């Protein structure tokens, strides 16, 4: 879509029902050349590549890792639990680093170290060694979601940002697809090798992440430091964000930003929504290749059969974020996406494992939860001002990790839990819509051009 067409879409959506600033935004960017905006779009690519590499390690368990490391009983669940505990604990320190130092520097160094540690994971000899490495990976990954949220907000208005969140969140589904292929290929390694294919897979994925980190480190810290933009284009970006009340504001850590996020009702509604969405489905999307093997398929078949999970994730994420960019309501999109997530969780819980086709459909449907998480982070990026969104994104990322810990260690022992959490998620999403509507109505009554929430 050319710039003019995209801005005509923005004109319909940027006001979120009130298009007061749409014409001014249109006039502000009308002179921008499409090739320069293409360069801005390409900067999202490293983030997508990194997110695509995160889930590929889920295949290691069906490739012989348990036998090689002497993992027994609940040990594999503890590997995941250790990762998410570290993820949750590291969120606030990583958030402080993102406020004090350039986002590209913090993100690039974390991704670089992530790749190094993943390569080292290929050399693990036992469960304690792998646990230590997984904990370090959790600490490093804690920076990713807040960093990408902030970096996207530096370049795009609130109306434009949602499809970009969808783009880099598509990396999770892409990772399932790529991981399935890498896993399948690695399992065809010669039997004469003294090590299993999962070690090869870790080295390949870790190496790719190291290369991605180098790309991230070369990204411009801010639009004002982008050498491929002219001074006039930099001014246009700054003006667009100012008129849209977007951007991230001053690059300084303020305790008030953290307190503002903690005391805002929307923060806790978003945190609760994240937990409710993640508990019943997060464990399945994280370890989906394992239940597929439990259905009676071999490890090679499991790797290939998990590929459609990634396809569902990509289609649902891109479809929902595109619909929102065309003016569709965020809260309504979340409620609709909860339907296939709910159906998938029910099939996974209620069907006998002998019903292979039905259980596979359940696994595929539940992967729409990735789109839900993308919409929540996009909502966060749009409805918090300046560096308060760092604190909010940090809290929501912590909620995601906590929910995974709960899901991994409970695995829904009560079937009624599935119905309860999905129903509660729909109510919380609707409550956010009401909250934002009330706050916007208050601004309208006061007759001021104040901050407007999107829903």
GROMACS .gro file of C-alpha atoms in nm:
model
  455
    1UNK     CA    1   0.000   0.000   0.000
    2UNK     CA    2   0.144   0.339  -0.091
    3UNK     CA    3   0.184   0.612   0.168
    4UNK     CA    4  -0.126   0.804   0.060
    5UNK     CA    5  -0.351   0.500   0.094
    6UNK     CA    6  -0.205   0.410   0.433
    7UNK     CA    7  -0.261   0.760   0.563
    8UNK     CA    8  -0.620   0.754   0.442
    9UNK     CA    9  -0.665   0.446   0.661
   10UNK     CA   10  -0.497   0.630   0.948
   11UNK     CA   11  -0.738   0.918   0.896
   12UNK     CA   12  -1.026   0.685   0.970
   13UNK     CA   13  -0.867   0.526   1.277
   14UNK     CA   14  -0.627   0.761   1.451
   15UNK     CA   15  -0.898   0.950   1.632
   16UNK     CA   16  -1.037   0.625   1.766
   17UNK     CA   17  -1.387   0.749   1.692
   18UNK     CA   18  -1.280   1.115   1.702
   19UNK     CA   19  -1.080   1.212   1.390
   20UNK     CA   20  -0.989   1.557   1.514
   21UNK     CA   21  -0.619   1.517   1.434
   22UNK     CA   22  -0.644   1.292   1.130
   23UNK     CA   23  -0.628   1.565   0.864
   24UNK     CA   24  -0.334   1.737   1.030
   25UNK     CA   25  -0.146   1.408   1.050
   26UNK     CA   26  -0.224   1.345   0.685
   27UNK     CA   27  -0.086   1.681   0.581
   28UNK     CA   28   0.220   1.639   0.801
   29UNK     CA   29   0.345   1.321   0.633
   30UNK     CA   30   0.212   1.375   0.281
   31UNK     CA   31   0.554   1.463   0.147
   32UNK     CA   32   0.737   1.158   0.284
   33UNK     CA   33   0.890   0.933   0.022
   34UNK     CA   34   0.778   0.571   0.027
   35UNK     CA   35   1.132   0.435   0.010
   36UNK     CA   36   1.225   0.601   0.339
   37UNK     CA   37   0.922   0.455   0.513
   38UNK     CA   38   1.016   0.117   0.371
   39UNK     CA   39   1.349   0.151   0.555
   40UNK     CA   40   1.161   0.222   0.877
   41UNK     CA   41   0.949  -0.090   0.823
   42UNK     CA   42   1.256  -0.305   0.768
   43UNK     CA   43   1.385  -0.207   1.113
   44UNK     CA   44   1.113  -0.430   1.261
   45UNK     CA   45   1.272  -0.732   1.090
   46UNK     CA   46   1.542  -0.808   1.353
   47UNK     CA   47   1.277  -0.813   1.626
   48UNK     CA   48   1.069  -1.056   1.424
   49UNK     CA   49   1.370  -1.281   1.361
   50UNK     CA   50   1.453  -1.295   1.731
   51UNK     CA   51   1.097  -1.377   1.837
   52UNK     CA   52   1.093  -1.647   1.569
   53UNK     CA   53   1.387  -1.816   1.740
   54UNK     CA   54   1.244  -1.822   2.092
   55UNK     CA   55   1.011  -2.122   2.062
   56UNK     CA   56   1.234  -2.352   1.862
   57UNK     CA   57   1.391  -2.500   2.175
   58UNK     CA   58   1.057  -2.664   2.258
   59UNK     CA   59   1.145  -2.940   2.009
   60UNK     CA   60   1.454  -3.049   2.200
   61UNK     CA   61   1.255  -3.266   2.440
   62UNK     CA   62   1.128  -3.492   2.162
   63UNK     CA   63   1.476  -3.512   2.008
   64UNK     CA   64   1.647  -3.699   2.289
   65UNK     CA   65   1.734  -3.421   2.532
   66UNK     CA   66   1.564  -3.594   2.824
   67UNK     CA   67   1.773  -3.908   2.780
   68UNK     CA   68   2.099  -3.717   2.728
   69UNK     CA   69   2.055  -3.505   3.040
   70UNK     CA   70   1.901  -3.773   3.259
   71UNK     CA   71   1.580  -3.571   3.292
   72UNK     CA   72   1.310  -3.765   3.478
   73UNK     CA   73   0.962  -3.704   3.614
   74UNK     CA   74   0.881  -3.336   3.648
   75UNK     CA   75   1.236  -3.222   3.570
   76UNK     CA   76   1.142  -3.093   3.226
   77UNK     CA   77   0.859  -2.887   3.374
   78UNK     CA   78   1.109  -2.745   3.621
   79UNK     CA   79   1.331  -2.635   3.333
   80UNK     CA   80   1.042  -2.427   3.203
   81UNK     CA   81   0.948  -2.309   3.552
   82UNK     CA   82   1.303  -2.193   3.623
   83UNK     CA   83   1.305  -2.000   3.297
   84UNK     CA   84   0.982  -1.814   3.375
   85UNK     CA   85   1.073  -1.743   3.738
   86UNK     CA   86   1.393  -1.577   3.617
   87UNK     CA   87   1.191  -1.399   3.348
   88UNK     CA   88   0.953  -1.253   3.607
   89UNK     CA   89   1.225  -1.152   3.855
   90UNK     CA   90   1.433  -0.982   3.585
   91UNK     CA   91   1.149  -0.772   3.443
   92UNK     CA   92   1.191  -0.469   3.671
   93UNK     CA   93   1.574  -0.457   3.647
   94UNK     CA   94   1.550  -0.488   3.269
   95UNK     CA   95   1.286  -0.215   3.263
   96UNK     CA   96   1.518   0.018   3.455
   97UNK     CA   97   1.798  -0.055   3.206
   98UNK     CA   98   1.564   0.028   2.918
   99UNK     CA   99   1.489   0.364   3.076
  100UNK     CA  100   1.852   0.450   3.151
  101UNK     CA  101   2.025   0.333   2.833
  102UNK     CA  102   1.948   0.325   2.457
  103UNK     CA  103   1.686   0.064   2.374
  104UNK     CA  104   1.888  -0.076   2.084
  105UNK     CA  105   2.191  -0.123   2.311
  106UNK     CA  106   1.997  -0.305   2.585
  107UNK     CA  107   1.805  -0.515   2.333
  108UNK     CA  108   2.111  -0.597   2.123
  109UNK     CA  109   2.325  -0.704   2.419
  110UNK     CA  110   2.046  -0.921   2.560
  111UNK     CA  111   1.989  -1.090   2.225
  112UNK     CA  112   2.365  -1.141   2.177
  113UNK     CA  113   2.402  -1.302   2.519
  114UNK     CA  114   2.085  -1.506   2.456
  115UNK     CA  115   2.246  -1.654   2.146
  116UNK     CA  116   2.569  -1.731   2.332
  117UNK     CA  117   2.386  -1.905   2.616
  118UNK     CA  118   2.173  -2.106   2.375
  119UNK     CA  119   2.488  -2.226   2.198
  120UNK     CA  120   2.629  -2.321   2.538
  121UNK     CA  121   2.310  -2.519   2.606
  122UNK     CA  122   2.420  -2.761   2.335
  123UNK     CA  123   2.709  -2.862   2.562
  124UNK     CA  124   2.495  -2.928   2.872
  125UNK     CA  125   2.565  -3.268   3.029
  126UNK     CA  126   2.305  -3.291   3.305
  127UNK     CA  127   1.987  -3.143   3.448
  128UNK     CA  128   2.152  -2.892   3.690
  129UNK     CA  129   2.368  -2.751   3.412
  130UNK     CA  130   2.073  -2.706   3.178
  131UNK     CA  131   1.866  -2.552   3.459
  132UNK     CA  132   2.135  -2.289   3.520
  133UNK     CA  133   2.143  -2.203   3.150
  134UNK     CA  134   1.763  -2.182   3.130
  135UNK     CA  135   1.757  -1.938   3.422
  136UNK     CA  136   2.007  -1.713   3.245
  137UNK     CA  137   1.797  -1.732   2.926
  138UNK     CA  138   1.493  -1.620   3.126
  139UNK     CA  139   1.680  -1.317   3.261
  140UNK     CA  140   1.789  -1.217   2.911
  141UNK     CA  141   1.452  -1.267   2.747
  142UNK     CA  142   1.281  -1.043   3.004
  143UNK     CA  143   1.394  -0.736   2.810
  144UNK     CA  144   1.248  -0.835   2.474
  145UNK     CA  145   0.877  -0.749   2.494
  146UNK     CA  146   0.921  -0.411   2.674
  147UNK     CA  147   1.205  -0.316   2.439
  148UNK     CA  148   1.010  -0.394   2.123
  149UNK     CA  149   0.706  -0.213   2.264
  150UNK     CA  150   0.912   0.098   2.329
  151UNK     CA  151   1.100   0.090   2.001
  152UNK     CA  152   0.782   0.055   1.798
  153UNK     CA  153   0.630   0.352   1.983
  154UNK     CA  154   0.928   0.568   1.885
  155UNK     CA  155   0.844   0.545   1.517
  156UNK     CA  156   0.471   0.495   1.474
  157UNK     CA  157   0.150   0.661   1.583
  158UNK     CA  158  -0.092   0.465   1.796
  159UNK     CA  159  -0.309   0.385   1.494
  160UNK     CA  160  -0.011   0.256   1.298
  161UNK     CA  161   0.161   0.062   1.576
  162UNK     CA  162  -0.076  -0.235   1.614
  163UNK     CA  163   0.014  -0.400   1.278
  164UNK     CA  164   0.381  -0.357   1.369
  165UNK     CA  165   0.328  -0.536   1.700
  166UNK     CA  166   0.157  -0.807   1.499
  167UNK     CA  167   0.456  -0.827   1.266
  168UNK     CA  168   0.715  -0.894   1.534
  169UNK     CA  169   0.478  -1.122   1.728
  170UNK     CA  170   0.440  -1.327   1.411
  171UNK     CA  171   0.795  -1.432   1.486
  172UNK     CA  172   0.659  -1.672   1.749
  173UNK     CA  173   0.453  -1.858   1.490
  174UNK     CA  174   0.735  -1.837   1.239
  175UNK     CA  175   0.960  -1.991   1.504
  176UNK     CA  176   0.729  -2.289   1.537
  177UNK     CA  177   0.741  -2.339   1.161
  178UNK     CA  178   1.118  -2.295   1.131
  179UNK     CA  179   1.177  -2.496   1.447
  180UNK     CA  180   0.974  -2.785   1.313
  181UNK     CA  181   1.180  -2.792   0.996
  182UNK     CA  182   1.512  -2.759   1.181
  183UNK     CA  183   1.408  -3.030   1.425
  184UNK     CA  184   1.302  -3.262   1.144
  185UNK     CA  185   1.629  -3.203   0.959
  186UNK     CA  186   1.846  -3.241   1.270
  187UNK     CA  187   1.683  -3.575   1.349
  188UNK     CA  188   1.817  -3.706   1.019
  189UNK     CA  189   2.176  -3.656   1.134
  190UNK     CA  190   2.393  -3.967   1.082
  191UNK     CA  191   2.352  -4.226   1.355
  192UNK     CA  192   2.730  -4.240   1.384
  193UNK     CA  193   2.736  -3.895   1.546
  194UNK     CA  194   2.818  -3.901   1.914
  195UNK     CA  195   2.548  -3.644   1.999
  196UNK     CA  196   2.177  -3.600   1.933
  197UNK     CA  197   2.029  -3.357   1.682
  198UNK     CA  198   1.892  -3.126   1.953
  199UNK     CA  199   2.247  -3.008   2.021
  200UNK     CA  200   2.288  -2.917   1.653
  201UNK     CA  201   1.959  -2.730   1.665
  202UNK     CA  202   2.064  -2.522   1.966
  203UNK     CA  203   2.391  -2.420   1.799
  204UNK     CA  204   2.214  -2.320   1.477
  205UNK     CA  205   1.949  -2.116   1.656
  206UNK     CA  206   2.202  -1.956   1.889
  207UNK     CA  207   2.421  -1.858   1.595
  208UNK     CA  208   2.129  -1.694   1.415
  209UNK     CA  209   2.049  -1.492   1.727
  210UNK     CA  210   2.407  -1.368   1.751
  211UNK     CA  211   2.380  -1.238   1.395
  212UNK     CA  212   2.044  -1.076   1.474
  213UNK     CA  213   2.199  -0.905   1.776
  214UNK     CA  214   2.458  -0.741   1.554
  215UNK     CA  215   2.179  -0.607   1.332
  216UNK     CA  216   1.996  -0.470   1.636
  217UNK     CA  217   2.306  -0.288   1.759
  218UNK     CA  218   2.326  -0.105   1.426
  219UNK     CA  219   1.966   0.017   1.442
  220UNK     CA  220   1.925   0.392   1.509
  221UNK     CA  221   1.861   0.464   1.876
  222UNK     CA  222   1.585   0.713   1.794
  223UNK     CA  223   1.430   0.866   1.479
  224UNK     CA  224   1.642   1.177   1.535
  225UNK     CA  225   1.957   0.964   1.494
  226UNK     CA  226   1.845   0.780   1.180
  227UNK     CA  227   2.101   0.863   0.911
  228UNK     CA  228   1.873   0.750   0.628
  229UNK     CA  229   1.616   1.021   0.710
  230UNK     CA  230   1.650   1.386   0.623
  231UNK     CA  231   1.614   1.657   0.887
  232UNK     CA  232   1.269   1.740   0.749
  233UNK     CA  233   1.157   1.377   0.773
  234UNK     CA  234   1.281   1.351   1.131
  235UNK     CA  235   1.079   1.661   1.216
  236UNK     CA  236   0.773   1.510   1.050
  237UNK     CA  237   0.799   1.193   1.260
  238UNK     CA  238   0.836   1.396   1.580
  239UNK     CA  239   0.539   1.614   1.486
  240UNK     CA  240   0.319   1.318   1.402
  241UNK     CA  241   0.394   1.155   1.737
  242UNK     CA  242   0.338   1.483   1.920
  243UNK     CA  243  -0.001   1.539   1.758
  244UNK     CA  244  -0.099   1.179   1.827
  245UNK     CA  245   0.028   1.205   2.187
  246UNK     CA  246   0.244   0.902   2.110
  247UNK     CA  247   0.617   0.837   2.137
  248UNK     CA  248   0.813   0.768   2.454
  249UNK     CA  249   0.905   1.115   2.573
  250UNK     CA  250   1.223   1.199   2.760
  251UNK     CA  251   1.476   0.915   2.790
  252UNK     CA  252   1.516   0.941   3.166
  253UNK     CA  253   1.424   0.705   3.447
  254UNK     CA  254   1.155   0.844   3.674
  255UNK     CA  255   1.019   0.661   3.977
  256UNK     CA  256   0.693   0.841   3.907
  257UNK     CA  257   0.658   0.641   3.582
  258UNK     CA  258   0.667   0.317   3.776
  259UNK     CA  259   0.426   0.447   4.040
  260UNK     CA  260   0.187   0.577   3.775
  261UNK     CA  261   0.171   0.234   3.614
  262UNK     CA  262   0.126   0.061   3.951
  263UNK     CA  263  -0.163   0.286   4.055
  264UNK     CA  264  -0.350   0.283   3.724
  265UNK     CA  265  -0.656   0.056   3.719
  266UNK     CA  266  -0.600  -0.032   3.353
  267UNK     CA  267  -0.261  -0.183   3.443
  268UNK     CA  268  -0.413  -0.438   3.674
  269UNK     CA  269  -0.695  -0.518   3.434
  270UNK     CA  270  -0.437  -0.580   3.159
  271UNK     CA  271  -0.225  -0.787   3.399
  272UNK     CA  272  -0.527  -0.995   3.498
  273UNK     CA  273  -0.629  -1.037   3.134
  274UNK     CA  274  -0.278  -1.159   3.047
  275UNK     CA  275  -0.281  -1.412   3.329
  276UNK     CA  276  -0.626  -1.545   3.239
  277UNK     CA  277  -0.531  -1.585   2.873
  278UNK     CA  278  -0.195  -1.748   2.940
  279UNK     CA  279  -0.275  -2.003   3.213
  280UNK     CA  280  -0.488  -2.246   3.007
  281UNK     CA  281  -0.303  -2.214   2.679
  282UNK     CA  282   0.051  -2.090   2.740
  283UNK     CA  283   0.185  -2.431   2.840
  284UNK     CA  284   0.042  -2.585   2.522
  285UNK     CA  285   0.193  -2.325   2.291
  286UNK     CA  286   0.527  -2.358   2.471
  287UNK     CA  287   0.545  -2.738   2.467
  288UNK     CA  288   0.302  -2.830   2.191
  289UNK     CA  289   0.540  -3.080   2.031
  290UNK     CA  290   0.534  -3.288   2.351
  291UNK     CA  291   0.158  -3.359   2.367
  292UNK     CA  292   0.166  -3.436   1.994
  293UNK     CA  293   0.419  -3.711   2.067
  294UNK     CA  294   0.194  -3.829   2.350
  295UNK     CA  295  -0.080  -3.890   2.091
  296UNK     CA  296   0.127  -4.174   1.948
  297UNK     CA  297   0.338  -3.994   1.688
  298UNK     CA  298   0.714  -4.030   1.657
  299UNK     CA  299   0.953  -3.743   1.720
  300UNK     CA  300   0.997  -3.670   1.349
  301UNK     CA  301   0.622  -3.670   1.291
  302UNK     CA  302   0.571  -3.450   1.598
  303UNK     CA  303   0.810  -3.191   1.459
  304UNK     CA  304   0.622  -3.170   1.129
  305UNK     CA  305   0.274  -3.188   1.281
  306UNK     CA  306   0.352  -2.890   1.503
  307UNK     CA  307   0.418  -2.667   1.201
  308UNK     CA  308   0.046  -2.586   1.149
  309UNK     CA  309   0.044  -2.444   1.504
  310UNK     CA  310   0.281  -2.176   1.383
  311UNK     CA  311   0.067  -2.111   1.077
  312UNK     CA  312  -0.242  -2.059   1.295
  313UNK     CA  313  -0.044  -1.821   1.514
  314UNK     CA  314   0.076  -1.615   1.216
  315UNK     CA  315  -0.264  -1.597   1.045
  316UNK     CA  316  -0.455  -1.504   1.362
  317UNK     CA  317  -0.197  -1.243   1.462
  318UNK     CA  318  -0.174  -1.074   1.123
  319UNK     CA  319  -0.548  -1.099   1.063
  320UNK     CA  320  -0.647  -0.944   1.396
  321UNK     CA  321  -0.388  -0.665   1.388
  322UNK     CA  322  -0.477  -0.580   1.028
  323UNK     CA  323  -0.846  -0.564   1.121
  324UNK     CA  324  -0.763  -0.321   1.403
  325UNK     CA  325  -0.561  -0.105   1.163
  326UNK     CA  326  -0.880  -0.083   0.954
  327UNK     CA  327  -1.078   0.049   1.251
  328UNK     CA  328  -1.189  -0.271   1.426
  329UNK     CA  329  -1.221  -0.252   1.806
  330UNK     CA  330  -0.936  -0.404   2.006
  331UNK     CA  331  -1.152  -0.534   2.288
  332UNK     CA  332  -1.393  -0.700   2.046
  333UNK     CA  333  -1.105  -0.862   1.856
  334UNK     CA  334  -0.975  -1.005   2.184
  335UNK     CA  335  -1.316  -1.144   2.274
  336UNK     CA  336  -1.352  -1.309   1.932
  337UNK     CA  337  -1.004  -1.462   1.949
  338UNK     CA  338  -1.086  -1.611   2.288
  339UNK     CA  339  -1.345  -1.835   2.119
  340UNK     CA  340  -1.102  -2.059   1.924
  341UNK     CA  341  -0.861  -2.050   2.219
  342UNK     CA  342  -1.142  -2.177   2.441
  343UNK     CA  343  -1.247  -2.446   2.192
  344UNK     CA  344  -0.889  -2.564   2.153
  345UNK     CA  345  -0.836  -2.587   2.528
  346UNK     CA  346  -1.160  -2.785   2.562
  347UNK     CA  347  -1.056  -3.032   2.292
  348UNK     CA  348  -0.718  -3.075   2.459
  349UNK     CA  349  -0.875  -3.139   2.799
  350UNK     CA  350  -1.193  -3.329   2.725
  351UNK     CA  351  -1.103  -3.556   2.431
  352UNK     CA  352  -0.930  -3.889   2.474
  353UNK     CA  353  -0.576  -3.900   2.336
  354UNK     CA  354  -0.696  -4.183   2.113
  355UNK     CA  355  -0.884  -3.918   1.913
  356UNK     CA  356  -0.569  -3.797   1.740
  357UNK     CA  357  -0.739  -3.571   1.486
  358UNK     CA  358  -0.950  -3.393   1.748
  359UNK     CA  359  -0.655  -3.340   1.981
  360UNK     CA  360  -0.444  -3.202   1.697
  361UNK     CA  361  -0.719  -2.956   1.608
  362UNK     CA  362  -0.724  -2.850   1.973
  363UNK     CA  363  -0.350  -2.783   1.972
  364UNK     CA  364  -0.378  -2.581   1.652
  365UNK     CA  365  -0.673  -2.371   1.772
  366UNK     CA  366  -0.517  -2.285   2.106
  367UNK     CA  367  -0.229  -2.115   1.924
  368UNK     CA  368  -0.457  -1.818   1.856
  369UNK     CA  369  -0.351  -1.714   2.206
  370UNK     CA  370  -0.034  -1.567   2.052
  371UNK     CA  371  -0.250  -1.310   1.871
  372UNK     CA  372  -0.416  -1.223   2.202
  373UNK     CA  373  -0.081  -1.145   2.361
  374UNK     CA  374   0.017  -0.931   2.063
  375UNK     CA  375  -0.303  -0.728   2.100
  376UNK     CA  376  -0.245  -0.681   2.473
  377UNK     CA  377   0.105  -0.543   2.419
  378UNK     CA  378  -0.025  -0.323   2.136
  379UNK     CA  379  -0.301  -0.197   2.367
  380UNK     CA  380  -0.038  -0.120   2.629
  381UNK     CA  381   0.179   0.068   2.384
  382UNK     CA  382  -0.118   0.280   2.275
  383UNK     CA  383  -0.275   0.362   2.612
  384UNK     CA  384   0.025   0.467   2.822
  385UNK     CA  385   0.211   0.792   2.788
  386UNK     CA  386   0.584   0.828   2.744
  387UNK     CA  387   0.799   0.610   2.969
  388UNK     CA  388   0.507   0.494   3.181
  389UNK     CA  389   0.456   0.236   2.905
  390UNK     CA  390   0.795   0.082   2.996
  391UNK     CA  391   0.671   0.014   3.348
  392UNK     CA  392   0.335  -0.113   3.221
  393UNK     CA  393   0.495  -0.341   2.961
  394UNK     CA  394   0.729  -0.473   3.230
  395UNK     CA  395   0.443  -0.560   3.463
  396UNK     CA  396   0.246  -0.728   3.186
  397UNK     CA  397   0.550  -0.930   3.079
  398UNK     CA  398   0.593  -1.038   3.441
  399UNK     CA  399   0.227  -1.141   3.449
  400UNK     CA  400   0.284  -1.349   3.137
  401UNK     CA  401   0.571  -1.536   3.300
  402UNK     CA  402   0.381  -1.589   3.626
  403UNK     CA  403   0.084  -1.729   3.434
  404UNK     CA  404   0.314  -1.971   3.253
  405UNK     CA  405   0.454  -2.088   3.586
  406UNK     CA  406   0.101  -2.154   3.709
  407UNK     CA  407  -0.002  -2.327   3.388
  408UNK     CA  408   0.306  -2.548   3.369
  409UNK     CA  409   0.271  -2.671   3.727
  410UNK     CA  410  -0.106  -2.717   3.739
  411UNK     CA  411  -0.192  -2.811   3.380
  412UNK     CA  412  -0.559  -2.744   3.451
  413UNK     CA  413  -0.642  -3.025   3.694
  414UNK     CA  414  -1.004  -2.907   3.704
  415UNK     CA  415  -1.182  -2.898   3.368
  416UNK     CA  416  -1.415  -2.625   3.489
  417UNK     CA  417  -1.108  -2.400   3.510
  418UNK     CA  418  -1.101  -2.376   3.130
  419UNK     CA  419  -1.452  -2.237   3.116
  420UNK     CA  420  -1.395  -2.006   3.412
  421UNK     CA  421  -1.074  -1.841   3.293
  422UNK     CA  422  -1.201  -1.780   2.940
  423UNK     CA  423  -1.528  -1.634   3.064
  424UNK     CA  424  -1.337  -1.413   3.306
  425UNK     CA  425  -1.103  -1.299   3.027
  426UNK     CA  426  -1.400  -1.188   2.816
  427UNK     CA  427  -1.538  -0.992   3.111
  428UNK     CA  428  -1.203  -0.824   3.180
  429UNK     CA  429  -1.164  -0.724   2.815
  430UNK     CA  430  -1.514  -0.575   2.822
  431UNK     CA  431  -1.433  -0.397   3.149
  432UNK     CA  432  -1.134  -0.232   2.983
  433UNK     CA  433  -1.361  -0.111   2.703
  434UNK     CA  434  -1.595   0.043   2.960
  435UNK     CA  435  -1.307   0.201   3.154
  436UNK     CA  436  -1.159   0.364   2.844
  437UNK     CA  437  -1.501   0.481   2.728
  438UNK     CA  438  -1.569   0.646   3.065
  439UNK     CA  439  -1.231   0.821   3.065
  440UNK     CA  440  -1.279   0.949   2.710
  441UNK     CA  441  -1.630   1.071   2.793
  442UNK     CA  442  -1.487   1.266   3.085
  443UNK     CA  443  -1.247   1.441   2.846
  444UNK     CA  444  -1.535   1.520   2.609
  445UNK     CA  445  -1.745   1.669   2.889
  446UNK     CA  446  -1.457   1.890   2.996
  447UNK     CA  447  -1.423   2.012   2.639
  448UNK     CA  448  -1.045   1.973   2.644
  449UNK     CA  449  -0.813   1.812   2.392
  450UNK     CA  450  -0.675   1.573   2.650
  451UNK     CA  451  -0.536   1.224   2.628
  452UNK     CA  452  -0.769   0.979   2.458
  453UNK     CA  453  -0.765   0.604   2.513
  454UNK     CA  454  -0.806   0.354   2.232
  455UNK     CA  455  -1.029   0.051   2.256
   0.00000   0.00000   0.00000
